[in-house]
Amino acid sequence: MAEFRVGEDDFEVDGRPVRLLSGALHYFRVHEEQWGHRLRMLRAMGLNCVETYVPWNLHEPHAGEVRDAAAVGRFLDAARDAGLWVIVRPGPYMCAEWENGGLPHWVTGALGSRIRTRDAEFLVAVERWFRVLMPHIVERQVDRGGPVIMVQVENEYGSYGSDARYLRALADLLADTGVTVPLFTSDGPEDHMLTGGSVPGVLATANFGSHAREAFETLRRHRPTGPLMCMEFWCGWFDHWGAEHVVRDPGDAARALREILECGASVNLYMAHGGTSFGGWAGANRGGDLHDGPLEPDVTSYDYDAPIDEFGRPTEKFWLFREVLGAYAESPLPDVPVAPAVLTGAVTAELGVFTPLDEVLAALGGPESEHAVPPSFEELDVDRGLVRYAVTVPGPRRPYPLRADGLRDIAVVYVDGERAGVLTEEEPVLPEPVAGHARVELWVESLGRVNYGPRTGERKGITGGLLHERQYLHGVRARGLRLDRFVPEEVAALARVVPGGGGRGLYQGGFEVASDGVGDAVLELGAGWTRGLVWVNGFCLGRYWEVGPQRGLYVPGPVVRAGGNEVWVLELERAGELRGLLRAPASAG
């Protein structure tokens, strides 16, 4: 057992000054069988610590229904086995380009703007979750022989709010659950963020990607003493659907890292290894300077242009960082682990059977209910997935524009069974007016809840009503379909037909892999697919979308089986060629 403390100028272990050379790696974005390899890659880059968030919504999808919180403990054990300390950021909010910033939909849907405040209902939900989660962390603290050296209070709170009583309540709750290692906060190096997000008596750290000296000068104005640390050194960045792929020059990133270390500071690389937002868990941002503009949904890949790429391989940035970090290492760096096995030879997946989307909804969806106005996804208990709204336009009446007000995020619309168009938040009016009497169906899909800024926690669905000209349409029927209903035993029971016509629905097929050919792969669908999600052997790889920039989906080697493998493709608009190609990942950047 050891003592880790925050000193006047340095972090200290048993009274000895230490510099934290940390890297972010999210256990929930890496297949568990690959944790050990990725953690050894961090050690080989020159790091002595790993940092991870904990997504509340992943582990508590319904109030009181906790799923595998023990995974956190297993990851901490894996980090200890790899010779790494651990910094844990348990939330309750985490951002991380993750659905709803890690907050459960059943919390944000009920509380709205009361989230992330002193609100009693919010704090009760947080406390109930922390009482389940924190024992897995507390028993692995460094003063109990474990690897955990620090725990964060909230996350970048100064970018969101100024409720000092809320932050103090969280800090007290963490202590009450048994946290004895130092607490800390992290915020942007701006006065209003540091004043809004810091807690008296708790270490404050800064998040930035460049200009370390200026950032630390700002931090020092607020905290004259204590160790300096960049808790998020943004060495890359993330991608949005429909935008350009973002990269950061490796040399520029290495120079910025060197500047941080020359300031005598500790650092956490965000991200050291980004991984993948499997399961449709990718979040979304809002554009504009105040993060209140158009929706910018995040792609499935969370490669982040990190030094260790999405497939766990070293990039040019890795080697440059290893050189910089090696100068601060207390001993020679370990060898770089052998790269993971990759799929041997390209394999074709044929998609030979099909279930129309209406039938998928009938079999796997929740109950249909009727409402005066369109219910939100949250009211229908849909976290990730889609909702079919159906309404009747009374008649007889002449054609008028039909509008889905407050649409979040995208709707495929049918009028009397015929496809009438695709609506979005920016274009919520059907191209052609609708006459009555007519039956209108709107299949609305969430592209990821906002994970940062003032619109964190906003509801999904048709949030402002359905209007025909200026008249609201009432008596709306709604039925939700959650992604977590797509499990092998449920999918196996679906009625199936031979596909044809490129319709919306669930396409199923398979591929064969030789016994000596199993490994990491990329799955690319044939030409013509629009937007949807893919599963391999019941494991949800995430969303695809023709708008790019991401073109293929990562298939972790542990998901692939020698022999026969199953593929499901849920296409939500128009399907393309009834096949997909699995191949080994391209060379690392």
Coordinates of C-alpha atoms in Angstrom, one line a residue:
M1 CA 0.0 0.0 0.0
A2 CA 1.1 3.5 -0.7
E3 CA 0.1 7.1 0.0
F4 CA -0.6 9.4 -2.9
R5 CA -1.1 13.1 -2.0
V6 CA -1.3 16.5 -3.6
G7 CA 1.7 18.5 -2.3
E8 CA 2.5 22.2 -2.4
D9 CA 4.2 21.9 -5.8
D10 CA 4.1 18.2 -6.8
F11 CA 2.1 15.0 -6.6
E12 CA 3.8 12.8 -4.1
V13 CA 3.9 9.0 -3.5
D14 CA 5.1 8.2 0.0
G15 CA 6.6 11.7 0.2
R16 CA 8.5 11.3 -3.1
P17 CA 7.6 13.8 -5.9
V18 CA 6.2 12.2 -9.0
R19 CA 5.0 13.4 -12.4
L20 CA 1.9 11.9 -13.8
L21 CA 2.3 10.8 -17.4
S22 CA -1.3 9.7 -18.1
G23 CA -3.4 8.7 -21.1
A24 CA -7.1 8.5 -21.5
L25 CA -8.5 5.1 -22.5
H26 CA -12.2 4.4 -22.0
Y27 CA -12.9 0.8 -21.0
F28 CA -16.3 1.0 -22.6
R29 CA -14.9 1.8 -26.0
V30 CA -12.6 -1.2 -26.1
H31 CA -13.6 -4.9 -26.2
E32 CA -12.8 -6.3 -22.8
E33 CA -10.5 -9.0 -24.2
Q34 CA -8.4 -6.2 -25.7
W35 CA -7.9 -4.1 -22.5
G36 CA -4.6 -5.8 -21.6
H37 CA -3.1 -5.1 -25.0
R38 CA -4.2 -1.4 -25.1
L39 CA -3.0 -0.8 -21.5
R40 CA 0.4 -2.3 -22.4
M41 CA 0.6 0.0 -25.4
L42 CA 0.2 3.0 -23.0
R43 CA 3.1 1.7 -20.9
A44 CA 5.2 1.3 -24.0
M45 CA 4.5 4.9 -25.1
G46 CA 6.0 6.1 -21.8
L47 CA 2.9 6.5 -19.6
N48 CA 2.7 5.6 -15.9
C49 CA -1.1 6.2 -15.5
V50 CA -4.4 5.7 -17.4
E51 CA -7.5 7.8 -17.1
T52 CA -11.1 6.6 -17.7
Y53 CA -14.6 8.0 -17.5
V54 CA -17.6 5.9 -16.3
P55 CA -20.8 6.3 -18.3
W56 CA -23.8 6.2 -16.0
N57 CA -26.3 5.6 -18.8
L58 CA -24.5 2.5 -20.0
H59 CA -24.7 0.9 -16.6
E60 CA -28.1 2.0 -15.5
P61 CA -30.4 2.0 -18.6
H62 CA -33.5 2.1 -16.4
A63 CA -33.9 3.5 -12.9
G64 CA -32.6 0.9 -10.5
E65 CA -31.6 -1.6 -13.2
V66 CA -27.8 -1.8 -13.0
R67 CA -25.8 -3.7 -15.6
D68 CA -22.3 -4.8 -15.0
A69 CA -20.9 -2.0 -12.8
A70 CA -18.3 -4.6 -11.9
A71 CA -16.7 -3.9 -15.4
V72 CA -15.2 -0.8 -13.8
G73 CA -13.4 -2.9 -11.2
R74 CA -12.2 -5.4 -13.8
F75 CA -10.7 -2.6 -15.8
L76 CA -8.9 -1.2 -12.8
D77 CA -7.5 -4.6 -12.1
A78 CA -6.3 -4.8 -15.7
A79 CA -4.6 -1.4 -15.3
R80 CA -2.9 -2.6 -12.1
D81 CA -1.6 -5.7 -13.9
A82 CA -0.2 -3.5 -16.7
G83 CA 1.7 -1.5 -14.1
L84 CA -0.4 1.7 -14.4
W85 CA -1.9 4.0 -11.9
V86 CA -5.5 5.1 -12.6
I87 CA -7.4 8.4 -12.6
V88 CA -11.2 7.8 -12.4
R89 CA -13.7 10.3 -13.6
P90 CA -17.1 8.9 -12.4
G91 CA -19.3 11.8 -13.4
P92 CA -22.2 11.8 -13.1
Y93 CA -21.7 13.8 -16.3
M94 CA -18.7 13.0 -18.5
C95 CA -19.1 14.6 -22.0
A96 CA -16.7 12.3 -23.9
E97 CA -18.7 12.6 -27.2
W98 CA -20.9 9.9 -25.6
E99 CA -24.7 9.8 -25.7
N100 CA -26.2 12.4 -23.4
G101 CA -22.8 13.0 -21.8
G102 CA -23.2 9.8 -19.9
L103 CA -26.4 10.9 -18.2
P104 CA -29.4 8.4 -18.4
H105 CA -32.3 9.5 -20.6
W106 CA -34.7 8.7 -17.7
V107 CA -32.9 11.3 -15.6
T108 CA -32.6 14.1 -18.1
G109 CA -36.1 13.5 -19.6
A110 CA -37.7 13.9 -16.2
L111 CA -35.6 16.8 -14.8
G112 CA -34.7 18.9 -17.8
S113 CA -32.7 22.0 -16.8
R114 CA -32.5 20.8 -13.2
I115 CA -29.7 18.3 -14.1
R116 CA -26.2 19.1 -12.9
T117 CA -27.5 21.3 -10.1
R118 CA -28.3 21.1 -6.4
D119 CA -31.8 19.9 -7.3
A120 CA -32.9 17.3 -4.7
E121 CA -34.3 14.8 -7.3
F122 CA -31.1 14.9 -9.3
L123 CA -28.9 14.4 -6.3
V124 CA -31.0 11.5 -5.1
A125 CA -30.5 9.7 -8.4
V126 CA -26.8 10.4 -8.4
E127 CA -26.4 9.2 -4.8
R128 CA -28.2 6.0 -5.5
W129 CA -25.9 5.3 -8.5
F130 CA -22.7 6.3 -6.7
R131 CA -23.6 3.9 -3.8
V132 CA -23.6 1.1 -6.4
L133 CA -20.6 2.3 -8.4
M134 CA -18.1 3.6 -6.0
P135 CA -17.4 0.4 -4.0
H136 CA -15.7 -1.0 -7.2
I137 CA -13.4 2.1 -7.1
V138 CA -12.9 2.6 -3.4
E139 CA -11.6 -0.9 -2.7
R140 CA -9.0 -0.4 -5.4
Q141 CA -7.6 2.9 -4.1
V142 CA -3.8 3.1 -3.8
D143 CA -4.0 3.3 0.0
R144 CA -5.7 -0.1 -0.1
G145 CA -3.1 -1.7 -2.5
G146 CA -4.9 -0.8 -5.7
P147 CA -4.0 1.5 -8.6
V148 CA -6.5 4.4 -8.2
I149 CA -4.8 7.6 -7.2
M150 CA -7.3 10.4 -8.0
V151 CA -11.1 10.8 -8.5
Q152 CA -12.7 13.7 -10.4
V153 CA -15.6 15.8 -9.1
E154 CA -18.1 16.2 -12.0
N155 CA -16.5 17.2 -15.3
E156 CA -15.7 20.5 -17.0
Y157 CA -18.5 22.0 -14.9
G158 CA -17.4 25.5 -15.5
S159 CA -18.3 25.1 -19.2
Y160 CA -21.9 24.5 -18.0
G161 CA -22.9 25.9 -14.7
S162 CA -21.9 27.8 -11.5
D163 CA -23.7 25.9 -8.8
A164 CA -21.0 25.7 -6.1
R165 CA -23.4 24.0 -3.7
Y166 CA -23.9 21.2 -6.2
L167 CA -20.1 20.7 -6.6
R168 CA -19.6 20.6 -2.9
A169 CA -22.5 18.1 -2.5
L170 CA -20.7 15.8 -5.0
A171 CA -17.4 16.1 -3.3
D172 CA -19.0 15.3 0.0
L173 CA -20.8 12.4 -1.5
L174 CA -17.6 10.9 -2.9
A175 CA -15.9 11.2 0.5
D176 CA -19.0 9.6 2.1
T177 CA -18.8 6.6 -0.2
G178 CA -15.2 6.0 0.9
V179 CA -13.0 8.0 -1.4
T180 CA -9.8 8.8 0.4
V181 CA -7.5 9.6 -2.5
P182 CA -7.3 13.2 -3.7
L183 CA -10.3 14.7 -5.5
F184 CA -9.8 17.1 -8.4
T185 CA -11.8 19.2 -11.0
S186 CA -10.9 19.9 -14.6
D187 CA -12.0 22.9 -16.7
G188 CA -10.9 25.1 -19.6
P189 CA -8.2 27.7 -18.8
E190 CA -10.6 30.6 -18.7
D191 CA -11.6 32.7 -15.7
H192 CA -15.3 32.0 -15.9
M193 CA -14.7 28.3 -16.4
L194 CA -12.3 28.0 -13.5
T195 CA -14.5 30.1 -11.1
G196 CA -17.6 28.1 -12.1
G197 CA -16.1 24.6 -12.0
S198 CA -13.6 24.7 -9.1
V199 CA -14.2 23.6 -5.5
P200 CA -12.3 25.2 -2.5
G201 CA -9.8 22.8 -1.1
V202 CA -10.0 20.5 -4.2
L203 CA -7.2 20.4 -6.8
A204 CA -8.0 22.3 -10.0
T205 CA -6.6 21.2 -13.3
A206 CA -6.9 22.6 -16.9
N207 CA -7.9 21.1 -20.2
F208 CA -6.4 22.4 -23.5
G209 CA -4.6 21.4 -26.7
S210 CA -1.9 24.1 -27.0
H211 CA -0.4 27.2 -25.5
A212 CA 0.5 25.5 -22.2
R213 CA 2.3 28.4 -20.7
E214 CA -0.6 30.8 -21.1
A215 CA -3.0 28.1 -19.8
F216 CA -1.0 27.4 -16.7
E217 CA -0.6 31.2 -16.0
T218 CA -4.4 31.4 -16.0
L219 CA -4.6 28.4 -13.7
R220 CA -2.0 29.9 -11.3
R221 CA -4.1 33.1 -11.0
H222 CA -6.8 31.0 -9.5
R223 CA -4.6 28.4 -7.7
P224 CA -1.2 29.9 -6.7
T225 CA 0.0 26.5 -5.2
G226 CA -0.4 22.9 -6.0
P227 CA 0.9 20.7 -8.8
L228 CA 0.1 21.8 -12.4
M229 CA -1.7 19.3 -14.6
C230 CA -3.2 19.4 -18.0
M231 CA -6.0 16.9 -17.4
E232 CA -7.0 16.8 -21.1
F233 CA -4.3 17.4 -23.6
W234 CA -6.2 17.3 -26.8
C235 CA -3.7 15.6 -29.0
G236 CA -6.3 14.9 -31.7
W237 CA -10.0 15.5 -32.2
F238 CA -13.3 13.7 -33.1
D239 CA -15.4 13.6 -36.3
H240 CA -19.0 14.5 -37.1
W241 CA -21.2 12.9 -39.7
G242 CA -21.2 14.9 -42.9
A243 CA -18.1 16.8 -42.0
E244 CA -14.4 16.5 -43.0
H245 CA -12.1 14.0 -41.2
V246 CA -10.1 15.8 -38.5
V247 CA -6.4 15.2 -37.9
R248 CA -3.7 17.0 -36.0
D249 CA -0.1 17.1 -37.3
P250 CA 2.0 14.6 -35.2
G251 CA 4.9 17.0 -35.0
D252 CA 2.7 19.9 -33.8
A253 CA 1.1 17.6 -31.1
A254 CA 4.6 16.4 -29.9
R255 CA 5.8 20.0 -29.6
A256 CA 2.7 20.9 -27.6
L257 CA 3.3 17.9 -25.3
R258 CA 6.9 18.9 -24.8
E259 CA 5.8 22.4 -23.8
I260 CA 3.5 21.0 -21.1
L261 CA 6.3 18.9 -19.6
E262 CA 8.8 21.8 -19.8
C263 CA 6.4 23.7 -17.6
G264 CA 7.0 21.1 -14.9
A265 CA 3.5 19.9 -15.3
S266 CA 1.8 16.5 -15.3
V267 CA -0.3 15.5 -18.3
N268 CA -3.2 13.3 -19.4
L269 CA -3.2 12.6 -23.2
Y270 CA -6.8 12.9 -24.4
M271 CA -7.0 10.4 -26.1
A272 CA -4.1 8.0 -25.8
H273 CA -6.3 5.4 -27.4
G274 CA -9.8 6.5 -28.5
G275 CA -11.4 3.2 -29.5
T276 CA -15.0 2.9 -30.8
S277 CA -18.5 4.1 -29.7
F278 CA -20.0 0.6 -30.1
G279 CA -23.7 0.0 -29.7
G280 CA -24.9 3.3 -31.1
W281 CA -23.6 5.2 -28.1
A282 CA -22.0 8.0 -30.0
G283 CA -23.2 11.5 -28.9
A284 CA -23.6 14.8 -30.6
N285 CA -22.6 18.4 -30.3
R286 CA -24.3 21.6 -31.2
G287 CA -22.5 24.0 -33.5
G288 CA -21.7 27.6 -32.9
D289 CA -19.5 29.5 -30.4
L290 CA -22.1 28.9 -27.7
H291 CA -22.8 25.3 -28.7
D292 CA -26.4 26.1 -29.3
G293 CA -26.5 25.8 -33.1
P294 CA -27.2 22.9 -35.6
L295 CA -26.9 19.3 -34.4
E296 CA -23.5 17.7 -35.2
P297 CA -23.8 14.0 -34.5
D298 CA -20.6 12.1 -33.8
V299 CA -19.4 9.2 -36.0
T300 CA -19.0 5.7 -34.6
S301 CA -15.2 5.7 -34.7
Y302 CA -13.6 7.4 -31.7
D303 CA -10.1 7.0 -33.2
Y304 CA -9.6 10.7 -32.3
D305 CA -6.4 10.8 -34.3
A306 CA -4.8 9.4 -31.1
P307 CA -1.3 8.1 -30.9
I308 CA -2.7 4.5 -30.6
D309 CA -5.2 4.2 -33.4
E310 CA -8.7 2.6 -33.3
F311 CA -7.2 -0.8 -34.0
G312 CA -4.6 -0.6 -31.2
R313 CA -1.6 0.1 -33.4
P314 CA 1.1 2.7 -33.0
T315 CA 1.0 5.7 -35.3
E316 CA 3.6 8.3 -36.2
K317 CA 2.3 10.3 -33.3
F318 CA 2.9 7.4 -30.9
W319 CA 6.6 7.2 -31.8
L320 CA 7.1 11.0 -31.5
F321 CA 5.3 11.0 -28.1
R322 CA 7.3 8.0 -26.9
E323 CA 10.5 10.0 -27.7
V324 CA 9.2 13.0 -25.7
L325 CA 7.9 11.0 -22.8
G326 CA 10.9 8.7 -22.6
A327 CA 13.0 11.6 -21.5
Y328 CA 10.9 11.8 -18.3
A329 CA 10.7 8.1 -17.6
E330 CA 12.3 6.7 -14.5
S331 CA 13.4 3.5 -16.2
P332 CA 13.8 2.2 -19.8
L333 CA 10.5 1.9 -21.6
P334 CA 9.1 -1.5 -22.3
D335 CA 9.0 -2.9 -25.8
V336 CA 5.9 -2.2 -27.9
P337 CA 3.5 -5.1 -27.7
V338 CA 2.9 -7.2 -30.8
A339 CA 0.1 -5.9 -32.9
P340 CA -3.3 -7.7 -32.6
A341 CA -4.1 -10.4 -35.2
V342 CA -6.0 -9.3 -38.2
L343 CA -8.4 -11.0 -40.5
T344 CA -6.5 -13.1 -43.1
G345 CA -7.8 -12.3 -46.5
A346 CA -11.0 -10.5 -47.5
V347 CA -14.3 -12.1 -46.8
T348 CA -17.7 -11.4 -48.3
A349 CA -20.9 -11.3 -46.1
E350 CA -24.0 -12.1 -48.1
L351 CA -27.3 -10.6 -46.8
G352 CA -29.8 -13.1 -48.0
V353 CA -32.9 -12.6 -45.8
F354 CA -35.0 -9.6 -44.8
T355 CA -37.6 -8.4 -42.3
P356 CA -39.5 -5.2 -43.2
L357 CA -39.1 -2.5 -40.6
D358 CA -42.9 -2.5 -39.8
E359 CA -42.5 -6.2 -38.9
V360 CA -39.4 -5.5 -36.9
L361 CA -41.2 -2.9 -34.9
A362 CA -44.2 -5.2 -34.4
A363 CA -42.0 -7.9 -33.0
L364 CA -39.4 -6.0 -31.0
G365 CA -41.0 -2.6 -30.3
G366 CA -42.6 -1.4 -27.2
P367 CA -46.4 -1.0 -26.9
E368 CA -48.2 1.5 -29.1
S369 CA -49.9 4.3 -27.2
E370 CA -52.0 7.3 -28.2
H371 CA -51.3 10.8 -27.0
A372 CA -52.8 14.3 -27.5
V373 CA -49.4 15.5 -28.8
P374 CA -46.3 13.5 -29.9
P375 CA -44.5 12.0 -26.9
S376 CA -40.8 12.3 -26.7
F377 CA -38.4 9.4 -26.8
E378 CA -37.9 9.9 -23.1
E379 CA -41.6 9.5 -22.4
L380 CA -41.6 6.3 -24.4
D381 CA -38.4 5.0 -22.6
V382 CA -36.3 5.0 -25.8
D383 CA -32.6 5.8 -25.2
R384 CA -31.1 4.7 -28.5
G385 CA -33.3 3.8 -31.4
L386 CA -36.3 5.2 -33.2
V387 CA -40.0 6.0 -32.8
R388 CA -42.9 5.6 -35.3
Y389 CA -45.4 8.4 -35.0
A390 CA -48.7 8.0 -36.8
V391 CA -51.4 10.7 -37.1
T392 CA -54.5 11.3 -39.2
V393 CA -55.0 14.5 -41.2
P394 CA -58.8 15.1 -41.0
G395 CA -60.7 15.6 -44.2
P396 CA -61.9 16.6 -46.5
R397 CA -59.5 19.5 -46.8
R398 CA -57.2 20.9 -49.5
P399 CA -53.4 20.4 -49.4
Y400 CA -51.5 22.3 -46.8
P401 CA -47.8 22.1 -45.6
L402 CA -47.1 19.5 -42.9
R403 CA -44.5 20.4 -40.4
A404 CA -42.8 18.4 -37.6
D405 CA -41.9 21.2 -35.1
G406 CA -38.9 20.7 -32.9
L407 CA -37.8 17.5 -34.7
R408 CA -34.9 15.7 -33.2
D409 CA -33.3 14.4 -35.3
I410 CA -34.4 12.9 -38.6
A411 CA -37.7 11.5 -39.9
V412 CA -38.6 9.3 -42.9
V413 CA -42.2 10.2 -43.7
Y414 CA -45.0 8.2 -45.4
V415 CA -48.4 9.5 -46.5
D416 CA -51.0 6.9 -47.1
G417 CA -48.2 4.3 -47.3
E418 CA -46.1 6.2 -49.9
R419 CA -42.7 7.7 -49.1
A420 CA -43.2 11.5 -49.0
G421 CA -39.7 12.7 -47.9
V422 CA -37.1 13.0 -45.2
L423 CA -37.4 15.7 -42.6
T424 CA -34.7 17.2 -40.3
E425 CA -34.4 19.8 -37.6
E426 CA -33.3 22.4 -40.3
E427 CA -35.9 21.2 -42.9
P428 CA -39.0 20.2 -40.9
V429 CA -41.7 20.7 -43.7
L430 CA -42.6 18.1 -46.2
P431 CA -41.7 19.1 -49.8
E432 CA -45.3 18.5 -51.0
P433 CA -48.4 19.7 -49.2
V434 CA -50.7 17.0 -47.7
A435 CA -54.5 16.9 -48.3
G436 CA -57.0 15.3 -45.9
H437 CA -58.1 12.7 -45.2
A438 CA -54.7 11.1 -44.9
R439 CA -52.7 8.8 -42.7
V440 CA -49.2 10.1 -42.0
E441 CA -46.3 8.0 -40.5
L442 CA -43.1 9.6 -39.3
W443 CA -40.2 7.2 -38.5
V444 CA -38.0 9.4 -36.3
E445 CA -34.4 8.4 -35.4
S446 CA -32.2 9.8 -32.8
L447 CA -28.7 10.5 -34.1
G448 CA -27.2 10.8 -30.6
R449 CA -28.1 13.0 -27.7
V450 CA -26.1 16.2 -27.1
N451 CA -23.2 15.6 -24.8
Y452 CA -21.8 19.1 -24.2
G453 CA -23.1 22.6 -23.6
P454 CA -26.4 24.2 -22.6
R455 CA -28.5 21.8 -24.6
T456 CA -27.1 18.7 -22.9
G457 CA -30.1 16.5 -22.0
E458 CA -32.5 17.9 -24.5
R459 CA -35.3 15.6 -25.5
K460 CA -35.5 13.5 -28.7
G461 CA -38.5 13.0 -31.0
I462 CA -41.1 15.5 -32.3
T463 CA -40.8 17.9 -29.4
G464 CA -42.9 20.8 -30.7
G465 CA -45.9 19.1 -32.3
L466 CA -47.2 18.2 -35.7
L467 CA -48.8 21.0 -37.6
H468 CA -51.0 21.0 -40.8
E469 CA -50.8 24.7 -41.9
R470 CA -51.2 26.4 -38.5
Q471 CA -53.4 23.7 -37.0
Y472 CA -51.9 21.2 -34.5
L473 CA -52.7 17.5 -35.3
H474 CA -53.8 15.6 -32.2
G475 CA -54.4 12.0 -31.4
V476 CA -50.9 10.9 -32.2
R477 CA -50.0 7.2 -31.9
A478 CA -46.5 6.3 -31.1
R479 CA -44.4 3.2 -30.7
G480 CA -40.7 3.0 -29.8
L481 CA -37.9 0.6 -30.8
R482 CA -34.9 0.4 -28.6
L483 CA -31.6 -0.9 -29.9
D484 CA -31.0 -3.1 -26.9
R485 CA -34.0 -5.3 -28.1
F486 CA -31.8 -6.6 -30.9
V487 CA -30.5 -9.7 -29.3
P488 CA -30.0 -13.2 -30.9
E489 CA -33.0 -14.9 -29.4
E490 CA -35.3 -12.0 -30.4
V491 CA -33.9 -11.6 -33.9
A492 CA -34.0 -15.4 -34.6
A493 CA -37.8 -15.3 -34.1
L494 CA -38.4 -12.6 -36.8
A495 CA -40.3 -13.6 -39.9
R496 CA -38.0 -13.5 -42.9
V497 CA -38.3 -13.1 -46.7
V498 CA -36.0 -12.8 -49.6
P499 CA -35.0 -9.2 -49.9
G500 CA -35.8 -7.1 -52.9
G501 CA -36.4 -3.5 -53.7
G502 CA -34.0 -2.0 -51.2
G503 CA -36.6 -1.4 -48.5
R504 CA -36.1 -0.4 -44.9
G505 CA -35.7 -3.2 -42.4
L506 CA -33.4 -5.8 -40.9
Y507 CA -31.2 -7.7 -43.4
Q508 CA -29.5 -10.8 -42.2
G509 CA -26.7 -12.9 -43.6
G510 CA -23.3 -14.3 -42.7
F511 CA -19.7 -15.0 -43.6
E512 CA -17.2 -17.8 -43.1
V513 CA -13.7 -17.3 -41.5
A514 CA -11.0 -20.0 -41.6
S515 CA -9.7 -21.2 -38.2
D516 CA -6.3 -19.5 -38.8
G517 CA -7.9 -16.3 -40.2
V518 CA -9.6 -14.8 -37.2
G519 CA -8.6 -11.2 -36.2
D520 CA -9.5 -7.5 -36.3
A521 CA -11.5 -6.5 -39.4
V522 CA -13.3 -3.6 -41.0
L523 CA -16.8 -4.2 -42.4
E524 CA -17.8 -2.1 -45.4
L525 CA -21.3 -2.5 -46.9
G526 CA -21.8 -2.6 -50.6
A527 CA -22.8 0.5 -52.6
G528 CA -26.1 2.2 -52.0
W529 CA -26.7 1.8 -48.3
T530 CA -28.0 4.9 -46.6
R531 CA -28.0 4.9 -42.8
G532 CA -28.4 2.4 -40.1
L533 CA -26.7 0.0 -37.7
V534 CA -24.7 -3.2 -38.0
W535 CA -24.3 -6.2 -35.7
V536 CA -21.8 -9.1 -36.0
N537 CA -22.6 -12.2 -33.9
G538 CA -25.0 -10.1 -31.8
F539 CA -22.4 -7.4 -31.1
C540 CA -23.5 -3.9 -32.2
L541 CA -20.7 -2.3 -34.1
G542 CA -22.5 1.0 -34.3
R543 CA -24.0 3.4 -36.9
Y544 CA -23.1 3.8 -40.6
W545 CA -24.1 6.7 -42.8
E546 CA -23.5 7.4 -46.4
V547 CA -22.7 11.1 -45.7
G548 CA -19.3 10.0 -44.3
P549 CA -16.5 10.7 -43.4
Q550 CA -16.4 7.2 -41.8
R551 CA -16.7 4.5 -44.4
G552 CA -16.2 1.2 -42.6
L553 CA -17.0 -0.2 -39.1
Y554 CA -14.4 -1.7 -36.8
V555 CA -15.0 -5.4 -36.0
P556 CA -12.9 -6.4 -33.0
G557 CA -11.1 -9.7 -33.4
P558 CA -12.7 -11.2 -30.3
V559 CA -16.2 -10.8 -31.9
V560 CA -15.2 -12.8 -35.0
R561 CA -15.5 -16.6 -34.9
A562 CA -13.7 -19.3 -36.8
G563 CA -16.4 -20.8 -39.0
G564 CA -19.8 -19.3 -39.5
N565 CA -20.6 -15.7 -38.4
E566 CA -23.9 -13.8 -38.4
V567 CA -24.4 -10.2 -39.7
W568 CA -27.5 -8.0 -39.2
V569 CA -27.9 -4.7 -40.9
L570 CA -30.8 -2.4 -39.8
E571 CA -31.3 0.0 -42.7
L572 CA -33.5 2.9 -41.9
E573 CA -33.9 4.5 -45.3
R574 CA -32.8 2.7 -48.5
A575 CA -30.7 -0.4 -48.8
G576 CA -28.0 -1.1 -51.3
E577 CA -26.1 -4.1 -52.6
L578 CA -26.9 -7.1 -50.5
R579 CA -23.4 -7.8 -49.4
G580 CA -20.6 -6.5 -47.2
L581 CA -16.9 -6.9 -47.4
L582 CA -14.7 -7.7 -44.3
R583 CA -11.1 -7.0 -44.7
A584 CA -8.0 -6.4 -42.5
P585 CA -7.6 -2.7 -41.3
A586 CA -5.5 -0.5 -43.5
S587 CA -2.0 0.4 -42.4
A588 CA -1.7 2.7 -39.4
G589 CA -1.3 6.4 -40.0

